[in-house]
Amino acid sequence: MHYDITCRAAFLQSLRRHCTPLSMTATVAPRHTGSKGEKLAQRLSHILALLHQGDAIDKHRLADDFGVDVRTIERDLGERLRGIAERSPKGQWQLAHRHRSTIPAQRLHDYARLTGTEHLFPNPSLPYLLEQLETPEPRRATQVQPTPHEDLRAQNLLFAQLQAAVEQHHECRFVYKDKPRHAQPYRLIHKNGTWYLAAEEAGRLKNFSVKLIEALQVDEATRFAPKQAHQDYINGKDDVWFTESTTEVLLRVAPAVAHYFERRPLLPRQQHRADSDGSLLVTAHINHINQLLPVVRYWLPNVRIIQPQAWQEALVDGLKQALERWGKH
C-alpha cells in the first residue's frame, strides 16, 4: 500500500472503528471528509468489513458511494488488498480463503433460516444477535429452553448417505418397520425434534422416520428425475403428513385457552377468528384424523370438533373406551 505513516495510522484507526462485529453488520454510510489518505483508509476499511461479513462486493455501488471511479475500486481490491481479497470462480470478489478463520456474520442469518429459528427473537438483526453472543451467559437477559430432539449421532453415516442420495437423485433400498422398501428420496425434513425422509414409493409420496431406516443401500449407478409436483407439494407443506387430499376441520376453542391458538399455529394451515362469546373458531386442513386428535385431547375440555361431526364422535368413542379400560384396573 503506497501511503505514508500518517495514512497508515488513519487506516488502522478507521479499520478498528469499522470492523468491530457490530459495526460490520450495520449499514454505515461512507464518509468523504478528511485528507486523501483518510478517505483511502475509510474506503479500504469499509471494503474489508464487507469481505469479513461475507457480502459480495459490488464495485459499481462502492464507486458511487465513495464518489470514485470503478477502476479505483478495482485497484483497491486487486492491488491494495492483494492477498486479502480474491476472485471467486464466478468472478466475484471475496475474502481470501486463508483469511477465513471465522464465520462471516451474515451466515448467522443463513444458519437461523436453516434451523428454523429466524423469528425466535423479536429483533432478528445481526447487531442484536452478535450482541447476545458477546454477552457472557451469567449476564445475558435472555434464555432459550432447548427443544427435545432425537439423537441421531449413531446414524450419522446413514444420514450423510441419505443426504447425498437426495442431492444426486439416487434411488434407495432399505428396511423400514421390518419391510423392504424401494424409494426415490426427495428431502430430509426436521419436524418437532424428529428427522424424516420424504420419498416416493410405488408412485406415492411418503415420509419415513430416519431413525427407523435400516440396511440402507444407495444405487449410485442410476439417477431418477424428480417430479416437480412432488417438490412443489413438499415445499408447500408445514408438516410431514403426506396424503393426496386433506379434510377441512372446524374447532371451537373456549376463551380460557384461545390465546394459545392465537399466539402460534398449532395445526396445519391454521386460521382463526373470534366469535361473539369470546371463543375462537379455528379452521385447519388435516391429512389424517390422528394428526388432529392428539391436539384436541391435550386441550380438553376446552376444544370441541364442530366439523366433521364424525371426528368428534370418534374422539368421544375413544375416550369412552379408554375410561372403560382404565376402570377394569
Short mmCIF file of N, CA and C in Angstrom, two decimals, residues 139-282:
data_model
loop_
_atom_site.label_atom_id
_atom_site.label_comp_id
_atom_site.label_asym_id
_atom_site.label_seq_id
_atom_site.Cartn_x
_atom_site.Cartn_y
_atom_site.Cartn_z
N ARG A 139 -24.67 -12.86 32.53
CA ARG A 139 -25.23 -11.51 32.44
C ARG A 139 -26.26 -11.38 31.32
N ARG A 140 -26.48 -12.47 30.58
CA ARG A 140 -27.40 -12.41 29.44
C ARG A 140 -28.84 -12.36 29.94
N ALA A 141 -29.62 -11.44 29.39
CA ALA A 141 -31.01 -11.27 29.84
C ALA A 141 -31.95 -12.31 29.26
N THR A 142 -31.54 -13.00 28.21
CA THR A 142 -32.41 -13.96 27.53
C THR A 142 -31.93 -15.39 27.79
N GLN A 143 -32.87 -16.32 27.75
CA GLN A 143 -32.56 -17.74 27.87
C GLN A 143 -33.56 -18.52 27.03
N VAL A 144 -33.07 -19.35 26.14
CA VAL A 144 -33.92 -20.17 25.28
C VAL A 144 -33.87 -21.61 25.77
N GLN A 145 -35.02 -22.13 26.19
CA GLN A 145 -35.09 -23.52 26.64
C GLN A 145 -34.95 -24.45 25.44
N PRO A 146 -34.07 -25.43 25.51
CA PRO A 146 -33.87 -26.31 24.35
C PRO A 146 -35.10 -27.16 24.06
N THR A 147 -35.36 -27.37 22.78
CA THR A 147 -36.44 -28.25 22.35
C THR A 147 -35.91 -29.68 22.27
N PRO A 148 -36.62 -30.65 22.81
CA PRO A 148 -36.13 -32.04 22.76
C PRO A 148 -35.96 -32.52 21.32
N HIS A 149 -34.83 -33.13 21.04
CA HIS A 149 -34.55 -33.68 19.71
C HIS A 149 -34.09 -35.12 19.87
N GLU A 150 -34.38 -35.94 18.87
CA GLU A 150 -33.86 -37.29 18.87
C GLU A 150 -32.36 -37.25 18.61
N ASP A 151 -31.66 -38.22 19.12
CA ASP A 151 -30.21 -38.31 18.98
C ASP A 151 -29.88 -39.21 17.80
N LEU A 152 -29.36 -38.60 16.73
CA LEU A 152 -29.04 -39.36 15.51
C LEU A 152 -27.54 -39.55 15.33
N ARG A 153 -26.76 -39.36 16.38
CA ARG A 153 -25.31 -39.49 16.21
C ARG A 153 -24.93 -40.89 15.75
N ALA A 154 -25.65 -41.89 16.19
CA ALA A 154 -25.36 -43.26 15.75
C ALA A 154 -25.72 -43.48 14.28
N GLN A 155 -26.59 -42.62 13.75
CA GLN A 155 -27.00 -42.72 12.35
C GLN A 155 -26.30 -41.66 11.47
N ASN A 156 -25.18 -41.14 11.91
CA ASN A 156 -24.51 -40.06 11.18
C ASN A 156 -24.16 -40.49 9.75
N LEU A 157 -23.59 -41.67 9.59
CA LEU A 157 -23.22 -42.16 8.26
C LEU A 157 -24.46 -42.36 7.41
N LEU A 158 -25.50 -42.97 7.97
CA LEU A 158 -26.75 -43.20 7.24
C LEU A 158 -27.35 -41.86 6.79
N PHE A 159 -27.34 -40.87 7.69
CA PHE A 159 -27.89 -39.55 7.37
C PHE A 159 -27.11 -38.92 6.21
N ALA A 160 -25.79 -39.03 6.25
CA ALA A 160 -24.96 -38.47 5.18
C ALA A 160 -25.24 -39.17 3.85
N GLN A 161 -25.45 -40.48 3.89
CA GLN A 161 -25.76 -41.22 2.66
C GLN A 161 -27.11 -40.79 2.10
N LEU A 162 -28.10 -40.60 2.97
CA LEU A 162 -29.41 -40.14 2.51
C LEU A 162 -29.33 -38.74 1.93
N GLN A 163 -28.56 -37.88 2.58
CA GLN A 163 -28.41 -36.51 2.08
C GLN A 163 -27.78 -36.51 0.69
N ALA A 164 -26.74 -37.32 0.51
CA ALA A 164 -26.10 -37.42 -0.81
C ALA A 164 -27.06 -38.00 -1.84
N ALA A 165 -27.87 -38.97 -1.43
CA ALA A 165 -28.84 -39.58 -2.35
C ALA A 165 -29.88 -38.56 -2.79
N VAL A 166 -30.32 -37.71 -1.87
CA VAL A 166 -31.28 -36.66 -2.23
C VAL A 166 -30.65 -35.69 -3.21
N GLU A 167 -29.41 -35.27 -2.93
CA GLU A 167 -28.75 -34.28 -3.78
C GLU A 167 -28.44 -34.83 -5.17
N GLN A 168 -28.07 -36.11 -5.24
CA GLN A 168 -27.66 -36.71 -6.51
C GLN A 168 -28.78 -37.48 -7.20
N HIS A 169 -29.98 -37.53 -6.59
CA HIS A 169 -31.14 -38.21 -7.17
C HIS A 169 -30.88 -39.70 -7.39
N HIS A 170 -30.31 -40.34 -6.36
CA HIS A 170 -30.08 -41.79 -6.42
C HIS A 170 -31.21 -42.52 -5.70
N GLU A 171 -31.67 -43.62 -6.27
CA GLU A 171 -32.70 -44.42 -5.61
C GLU A 171 -32.11 -45.17 -4.42
N CYS A 172 -32.98 -45.50 -3.47
CA CYS A 172 -32.53 -46.15 -2.23
C CYS A 172 -33.35 -47.41 -1.97
N ARG A 173 -32.69 -48.38 -1.36
CA ARG A 173 -33.36 -49.57 -0.84
C ARG A 173 -33.02 -49.67 0.64
N PHE A 174 -34.01 -49.96 1.45
CA PHE A 174 -33.77 -50.07 2.89
C PHE A 174 -34.90 -50.88 3.53
N VAL A 175 -34.71 -51.22 4.78
CA VAL A 175 -35.73 -51.93 5.55
C VAL A 175 -36.36 -50.92 6.50
N TYR A 176 -37.70 -50.91 6.51
CA TYR A 176 -38.42 -49.96 7.36
C TYR A 176 -39.57 -50.70 8.03
N LYS A 177 -39.51 -50.77 9.35
CA LYS A 177 -40.52 -51.50 10.13
C LYS A 177 -40.65 -52.93 9.62
N ASP A 178 -39.47 -53.56 9.45
CA ASP A 178 -39.36 -54.97 9.05
C ASP A 178 -39.86 -55.24 7.64
N LYS A 179 -40.00 -54.20 6.81
CA LYS A 179 -40.48 -54.38 5.45
C LYS A 179 -39.48 -53.77 4.47
N PRO A 180 -39.09 -54.52 3.41
CA PRO A 180 -38.16 -53.96 2.42
C PRO A 180 -38.83 -52.84 1.63
N ARG A 181 -38.06 -51.77 1.38
CA ARG A 181 -38.58 -50.60 0.67
C ARG A 181 -37.66 -50.25 -0.49
N HIS A 182 -38.27 -49.70 -1.54
CA HIS A 182 -37.53 -49.19 -2.69
C HIS A 182 -38.09 -47.81 -2.99
N ALA A 183 -37.29 -46.76 -2.73
CA ALA A 183 -37.83 -45.40 -2.75
C ALA A 183 -36.91 -44.44 -3.49
N GLN A 184 -37.51 -43.36 -3.93
CA GLN A 184 -36.79 -42.26 -4.56
C GLN A 184 -36.82 -41.07 -3.58
N PRO A 185 -35.67 -40.71 -3.01
CA PRO A 185 -35.65 -39.69 -1.95
C PRO A 185 -35.74 -38.27 -2.50
N TYR A 186 -36.53 -37.42 -1.82
CA TYR A 186 -36.73 -36.04 -2.25
C TYR A 186 -36.18 -35.02 -1.25
N ARG A 187 -36.34 -35.27 0.04
CA ARG A 187 -35.95 -34.24 1.02
C ARG A 187 -35.81 -34.86 2.40
N LEU A 188 -34.87 -34.34 3.19
CA LEU A 188 -34.78 -34.65 4.60
C LEU A 188 -35.43 -33.50 5.37
N ILE A 189 -36.42 -33.82 6.20
CA ILE A 189 -37.23 -32.80 6.85
C ILE A 189 -37.18 -32.99 8.37
N HIS A 190 -36.94 -31.90 9.07
CA HIS A 190 -36.94 -31.94 10.53
C HIS A 190 -38.24 -31.33 11.04
N LYS A 191 -38.97 -32.08 11.87
CA LYS A 191 -40.25 -31.62 12.39
C LYS A 191 -40.40 -32.10 13.82
N ASN A 192 -40.60 -31.13 14.75
CA ASN A 192 -40.86 -31.45 16.15
C ASN A 192 -39.81 -32.39 16.74
N GLY A 193 -38.55 -32.11 16.44
CA GLY A 193 -37.47 -32.88 17.05
C GLY A 193 -37.14 -34.19 16.36
N THR A 194 -37.80 -34.48 15.24
CA THR A 194 -37.60 -35.76 14.54
C THR A 194 -37.25 -35.51 13.08
N TRP A 195 -36.29 -36.30 12.55
CA TRP A 195 -35.93 -36.21 11.15
C TRP A 195 -36.71 -37.24 10.34
N TYR A 196 -37.24 -36.80 9.20
CA TYR A 196 -37.98 -37.67 8.29
C TYR A 196 -37.37 -37.60 6.89
N LEU A 197 -37.50 -38.69 6.17
CA LEU A 197 -37.15 -38.73 4.76
C LEU A 197 -38.43 -38.69 3.95
N ALA A 198 -38.57 -37.66 3.12
CA ALA A 198 -39.68 -37.60 2.18
C ALA A 198 -39.24 -38.29 0.90
N ALA A 199 -39.96 -39.34 0.51
CA ALA A 199 -39.55 -40.14 -0.64
C ALA A 199 -40.78 -40.71 -1.34
N GLU A 200 -40.62 -40.98 -2.62
CA GLU A 200 -41.68 -41.62 -3.39
C GLU A 200 -41.48 -43.13 -3.38
N GLU A 201 -42.53 -43.84 -3.05
CA GLU A 201 -42.50 -45.30 -3.10
C GLU A 201 -43.74 -45.80 -3.83
N ALA A 202 -43.52 -46.57 -4.88
CA ALA A 202 -44.62 -47.11 -5.67
C ALA A 202 -45.57 -46.01 -6.14
N GLY A 203 -45.00 -44.88 -6.55
CA GLY A 203 -45.81 -43.81 -7.11
C GLY A 203 -46.42 -42.86 -6.09
N ARG A 204 -46.26 -43.15 -4.79
CA ARG A 204 -46.84 -42.31 -3.75
C ARG A 204 -45.76 -41.64 -2.92
N LEU A 205 -46.00 -40.39 -2.56
CA LEU A 205 -45.07 -39.65 -1.71
C LEU A 205 -45.33 -40.02 -0.25
N LYS A 206 -44.30 -40.46 0.46
CA LYS A 206 -44.43 -40.91 1.84
C LYS A 206 -43.33 -40.28 2.69
N ASN A 207 -43.49 -40.41 4.02
CA ASN A 207 -42.42 -39.99 4.92
C ASN A 207 -41.96 -41.20 5.74
N PHE A 208 -40.65 -41.24 6.00
CA PHE A 208 -40.05 -42.32 6.77
C PHE A 208 -39.21 -41.71 7.88
N SER A 209 -39.38 -42.17 9.10
CA SER A 209 -38.53 -41.72 10.20
C SER A 209 -37.10 -42.20 9.95
N VAL A 210 -36.15 -41.28 9.91
CA VAL A 210 -34.77 -41.64 9.61
C VAL A 210 -34.23 -42.64 10.64
N LYS A 211 -34.62 -42.48 11.88
CA LYS A 211 -34.10 -43.36 12.93
C LYS A 211 -34.53 -44.81 12.75
N LEU A 212 -35.63 -45.03 12.02
CA LEU A 212 -36.14 -46.39 11.83
C LEU A 212 -35.66 -47.03 10.53
N ILE A 213 -34.89 -46.30 9.73
CA ILE A 213 -34.38 -46.84 8.47
C ILE A 213 -33.18 -47.74 8.76
N GLU A 214 -33.20 -48.94 8.20
CA GLU A 214 -32.14 -49.91 8.41
C GLU A 214 -31.67 -50.48 7.07
N ALA A 215 -30.44 -51.00 7.08
CA ALA A 215 -29.86 -51.69 5.92
C ALA A 215 -29.98 -50.85 4.66
N LEU A 216 -29.56 -49.60 4.75
CA LEU A 216 -29.67 -48.69 3.61
C LEU A 216 -28.68 -49.06 2.51
N GLN A 217 -29.17 -49.09 1.28
CA GLN A 217 -28.34 -49.27 0.09
C GLN A 217 -28.71 -48.21 -0.92
N VAL A 218 -27.72 -47.41 -1.34
CA VAL A 218 -27.94 -46.33 -2.30
C VAL A 218 -27.44 -46.79 -3.65
N ASP A 219 -28.29 -46.71 -4.67
CA ASP A 219 -27.92 -47.10 -6.03
C ASP A 219 -27.25 -45.91 -6.72
N GLU A 220 -25.93 -45.85 -6.64
CA GLU A 220 -25.20 -44.73 -7.20
C GLU A 220 -24.99 -44.85 -8.70
N ALA A 221 -25.38 -45.97 -9.28
CA ALA A 221 -25.17 -46.19 -10.72
C ALA A 221 -26.27 -45.57 -11.56
N THR A 222 -27.41 -45.28 -10.96
CA THR A 222 -28.52 -44.72 -11.73
C THR A 222 -29.06 -43.47 -11.05
N ARG A 223 -29.82 -42.67 -11.81
CA ARG A 223 -30.45 -41.47 -11.28
C ARG A 223 -31.90 -41.44 -11.72
N PHE A 224 -32.73 -40.83 -10.87
CA PHE A 224 -34.13 -40.65 -11.25
C PHE A 224 -34.40 -39.16 -11.46
N ALA A 225 -35.44 -38.86 -12.20
CA ALA A 225 -35.82 -37.47 -12.46
C ALA A 225 -36.88 -37.06 -11.45
N PRO A 226 -36.58 -36.14 -10.53
CA PRO A 226 -37.57 -35.72 -9.53
C PRO A 226 -38.79 -35.10 -10.20
N LYS A 227 -39.95 -35.38 -9.65
CA LYS A 227 -41.19 -34.82 -10.17
C LYS A 227 -41.44 -33.45 -9.55
N GLN A 228 -41.70 -32.48 -10.41
CA GLN A 228 -41.92 -31.12 -9.93
C GLN A 228 -43.13 -31.05 -9.01
N ALA A 229 -44.15 -31.87 -9.30
CA ALA A 229 -45.35 -31.86 -8.46
C ALA A 229 -45.02 -32.28 -7.03
N HIS A 230 -44.14 -33.26 -6.88
CA HIS A 230 -43.73 -33.70 -5.54
C HIS A 230 -42.95 -32.59 -4.84
N GLN A 231 -42.04 -31.95 -5.56
CA GLN A 231 -41.23 -30.89 -4.97
C GLN A 231 -42.11 -29.73 -4.52
N ASP A 232 -43.06 -29.35 -5.35
CA ASP A 232 -43.97 -28.26 -5.00
C ASP A 232 -44.82 -28.63 -3.79
N TYR A 233 -45.26 -29.86 -3.73
CA TYR A 233 -46.08 -30.31 -2.61
C TYR A 233 -45.29 -30.25 -1.30
N ILE A 234 -44.05 -30.73 -1.33
CA ILE A 234 -43.21 -30.70 -0.13
C ILE A 234 -42.93 -29.27 0.30
N ASN A 235 -42.62 -28.41 -0.66
CA ASN A 235 -42.31 -27.01 -0.34
C ASN A 235 -43.51 -26.29 0.26
N GLY A 236 -44.71 -26.70 -0.11
CA GLY A 236 -45.91 -26.04 0.38
C GLY A 236 -46.45 -26.59 1.68
N LYS A 237 -45.83 -27.65 2.19
CA LYS A 237 -46.31 -28.29 3.42
C LYS A 237 -45.65 -27.69 4.65
N ASP A 238 -46.39 -27.62 5.75
CA ASP A 238 -45.81 -27.23 7.02
C ASP A 238 -45.86 -28.39 8.02
N ASP A 239 -45.99 -29.61 7.49
CA ASP A 239 -45.97 -30.81 8.32
C ASP A 239 -45.41 -31.95 7.48
N VAL A 240 -45.38 -33.15 8.04
CA VAL A 240 -44.81 -34.30 7.32
C VAL A 240 -45.85 -35.37 7.05
N TRP A 241 -47.13 -35.01 7.11
CA TRP A 241 -48.19 -35.94 6.74
C TRP A 241 -48.44 -35.78 5.24
N PHE A 242 -48.16 -36.84 4.49
CA PHE A 242 -48.30 -36.78 3.04
C PHE A 242 -49.49 -37.63 2.60
N THR A 243 -50.54 -36.99 2.12
CA THR A 243 -51.70 -37.69 1.56
C THR A 243 -52.18 -36.92 0.35
N GLU A 244 -52.98 -37.59 -0.48
CA GLU A 244 -53.44 -36.95 -1.70
C GLU A 244 -54.49 -35.87 -1.44
N SER A 245 -55.21 -35.97 -0.32
CA SER A 245 -56.25 -35.00 -0.02
C SER A 245 -56.24 -34.66 1.47
N THR A 246 -56.84 -33.55 1.81
CA THR A 246 -56.94 -33.14 3.21
C THR A 246 -58.41 -32.91 3.57
N THR A 247 -58.67 -32.90 4.85
CA THR A 247 -60.02 -32.64 5.36
C THR A 247 -60.01 -31.31 6.10
N GLU A 248 -60.91 -30.42 5.74
CA GLU A 248 -61.01 -29.15 6.45
C GLU A 248 -61.81 -29.36 7.73
N VAL A 249 -61.24 -28.96 8.84
CA VAL A 249 -61.90 -29.14 10.13
C VAL A 249 -62.21 -27.77 10.74
N LEU A 250 -63.24 -27.75 11.57
CA LEU A 250 -63.63 -26.55 12.29
C LEU A 250 -63.67 -26.87 13.78
N LEU A 251 -62.95 -26.11 14.57
CA LEU A 251 -62.90 -26.30 16.01
C LEU A 251 -63.46 -25.08 16.71
N ARG A 252 -64.05 -25.31 17.88
CA ARG A 252 -64.41 -24.19 18.76
C ARG A 252 -63.51 -24.27 19.99
N VAL A 253 -62.80 -23.18 20.24
CA VAL A 253 -61.85 -23.12 21.34
C VAL A 253 -62.39 -22.17 22.40
N ALA A 254 -62.46 -22.64 23.63
CA ALA A 254 -63.00 -21.84 24.72
C ALA A 254 -62.13 -20.62 24.99
N PRO A 255 -62.74 -19.52 25.49
CA PRO A 255 -61.98 -18.29 25.76
C PRO A 255 -60.78 -18.52 26.67
N ALA A 256 -60.88 -19.47 27.59
CA ALA A 256 -59.81 -19.68 28.57
C ALA A 256 -58.48 -20.07 27.92
N VAL A 257 -58.52 -20.73 26.76
CA VAL A 257 -57.28 -21.18 26.11
C VAL A 257 -57.13 -20.61 24.71
N ALA A 258 -57.98 -19.67 24.33
CA ALA A 258 -57.97 -19.14 22.96
C ALA A 258 -56.61 -18.54 22.60
N HIS A 259 -55.98 -17.86 23.57
CA HIS A 259 -54.73 -17.17 23.24
C HIS A 259 -53.61 -18.15 22.87
N TYR A 260 -53.71 -19.40 23.31
CA TYR A 260 -52.69 -20.38 22.93
C TYR A 260 -52.76 -20.69 21.44
N PHE A 261 -53.95 -20.65 20.87
CA PHE A 261 -54.11 -20.88 19.43
C PHE A 261 -53.84 -19.62 18.63
N GLU A 262 -53.93 -18.47 19.27
CA GLU A 262 -53.68 -17.21 18.58
C GLU A 262 -52.20 -16.87 18.48
N ARG A 263 -51.42 -17.25 19.49
CA ARG A 263 -50.03 -16.80 19.53
C ARG A 263 -49.14 -17.54 18.52
N ARG A 264 -49.51 -18.78 18.18
CA ARG A 264 -48.78 -19.51 17.13
C ARG A 264 -49.66 -20.64 16.61
N PRO A 265 -49.52 -21.02 15.33
CA PRO A 265 -50.34 -22.11 14.78
C PRO A 265 -50.04 -23.43 15.46
N LEU A 266 -51.08 -24.12 15.88
CA LEU A 266 -50.93 -25.44 16.48
C LEU A 266 -51.33 -26.55 15.51
N LEU A 267 -51.94 -26.15 14.37
CA LEU A 267 -52.42 -27.11 13.38
C LEU A 267 -52.02 -26.65 11.99
N PRO A 268 -51.95 -27.57 11.02
CA PRO A 268 -51.55 -27.21 9.67
C PRO A 268 -52.52 -26.21 9.02
N ARG A 269 -51.95 -25.22 8.36
CA ARG A 269 -52.72 -24.19 7.63
C ARG A 269 -53.82 -23.62 8.52
N GLN A 270 -53.48 -23.36 9.74
CA GLN A 270 -54.46 -22.88 10.72
C GLN A 270 -54.87 -21.44 10.45
N GLN A 271 -56.16 -21.18 10.56
CA GLN A 271 -56.72 -19.83 10.54
C GLN A 271 -57.76 -19.74 11.65
N HIS A 272 -57.98 -18.55 12.17
CA HIS A 272 -58.93 -18.43 13.27
C HIS A 272 -59.59 -17.05 13.26
N ARG A 273 -60.73 -17.00 13.89
CA ARG A 273 -61.44 -15.73 14.09
C ARG A 273 -62.20 -15.81 15.41
N ALA A 274 -62.33 -14.67 16.06
CA ALA A 274 -63.01 -14.63 17.35
C ALA A 274 -64.52 -14.63 17.15
N ASP A 275 -65.24 -15.37 18.00
CA ASP A 275 -66.69 -15.38 17.98
C ASP A 275 -67.21 -14.36 19.00
N SER A 276 -68.51 -14.08 18.94
CA SER A 276 -69.10 -13.04 19.79
C SER A 276 -69.02 -13.38 21.28
N ASP A 277 -68.94 -14.67 21.62
CA ASP A 277 -68.89 -15.07 23.03
C ASP A 277 -67.46 -15.13 23.58
N GLY A 278 -66.48 -14.71 22.78
CA GLY A 278 -65.09 -14.74 23.23
C GLY A 278 -64.34 -16.00 22.87
N SER A 279 -65.06 -17.00 22.38
CA SER A 279 -64.38 -18.23 21.95
C SER A 279 -63.73 -18.00 20.59
N LEU A 280 -62.96 -18.99 20.17
CA LEU A 280 -62.23 -18.89 18.91
C LEU A 280 -62.71 -19.99 17.96
N LEU A 281 -63.01 -19.62 16.72
CA LEU A 281 -63.35 -20.60 15.69
C LEU A 281 -62.09 -20.82 14.85
N VAL A 282 -61.61 -22.06 14.88
CA VAL A 282 -60.34 -22.39 14.25
C VAL A 282 -60.59 -23.35 13.10
#
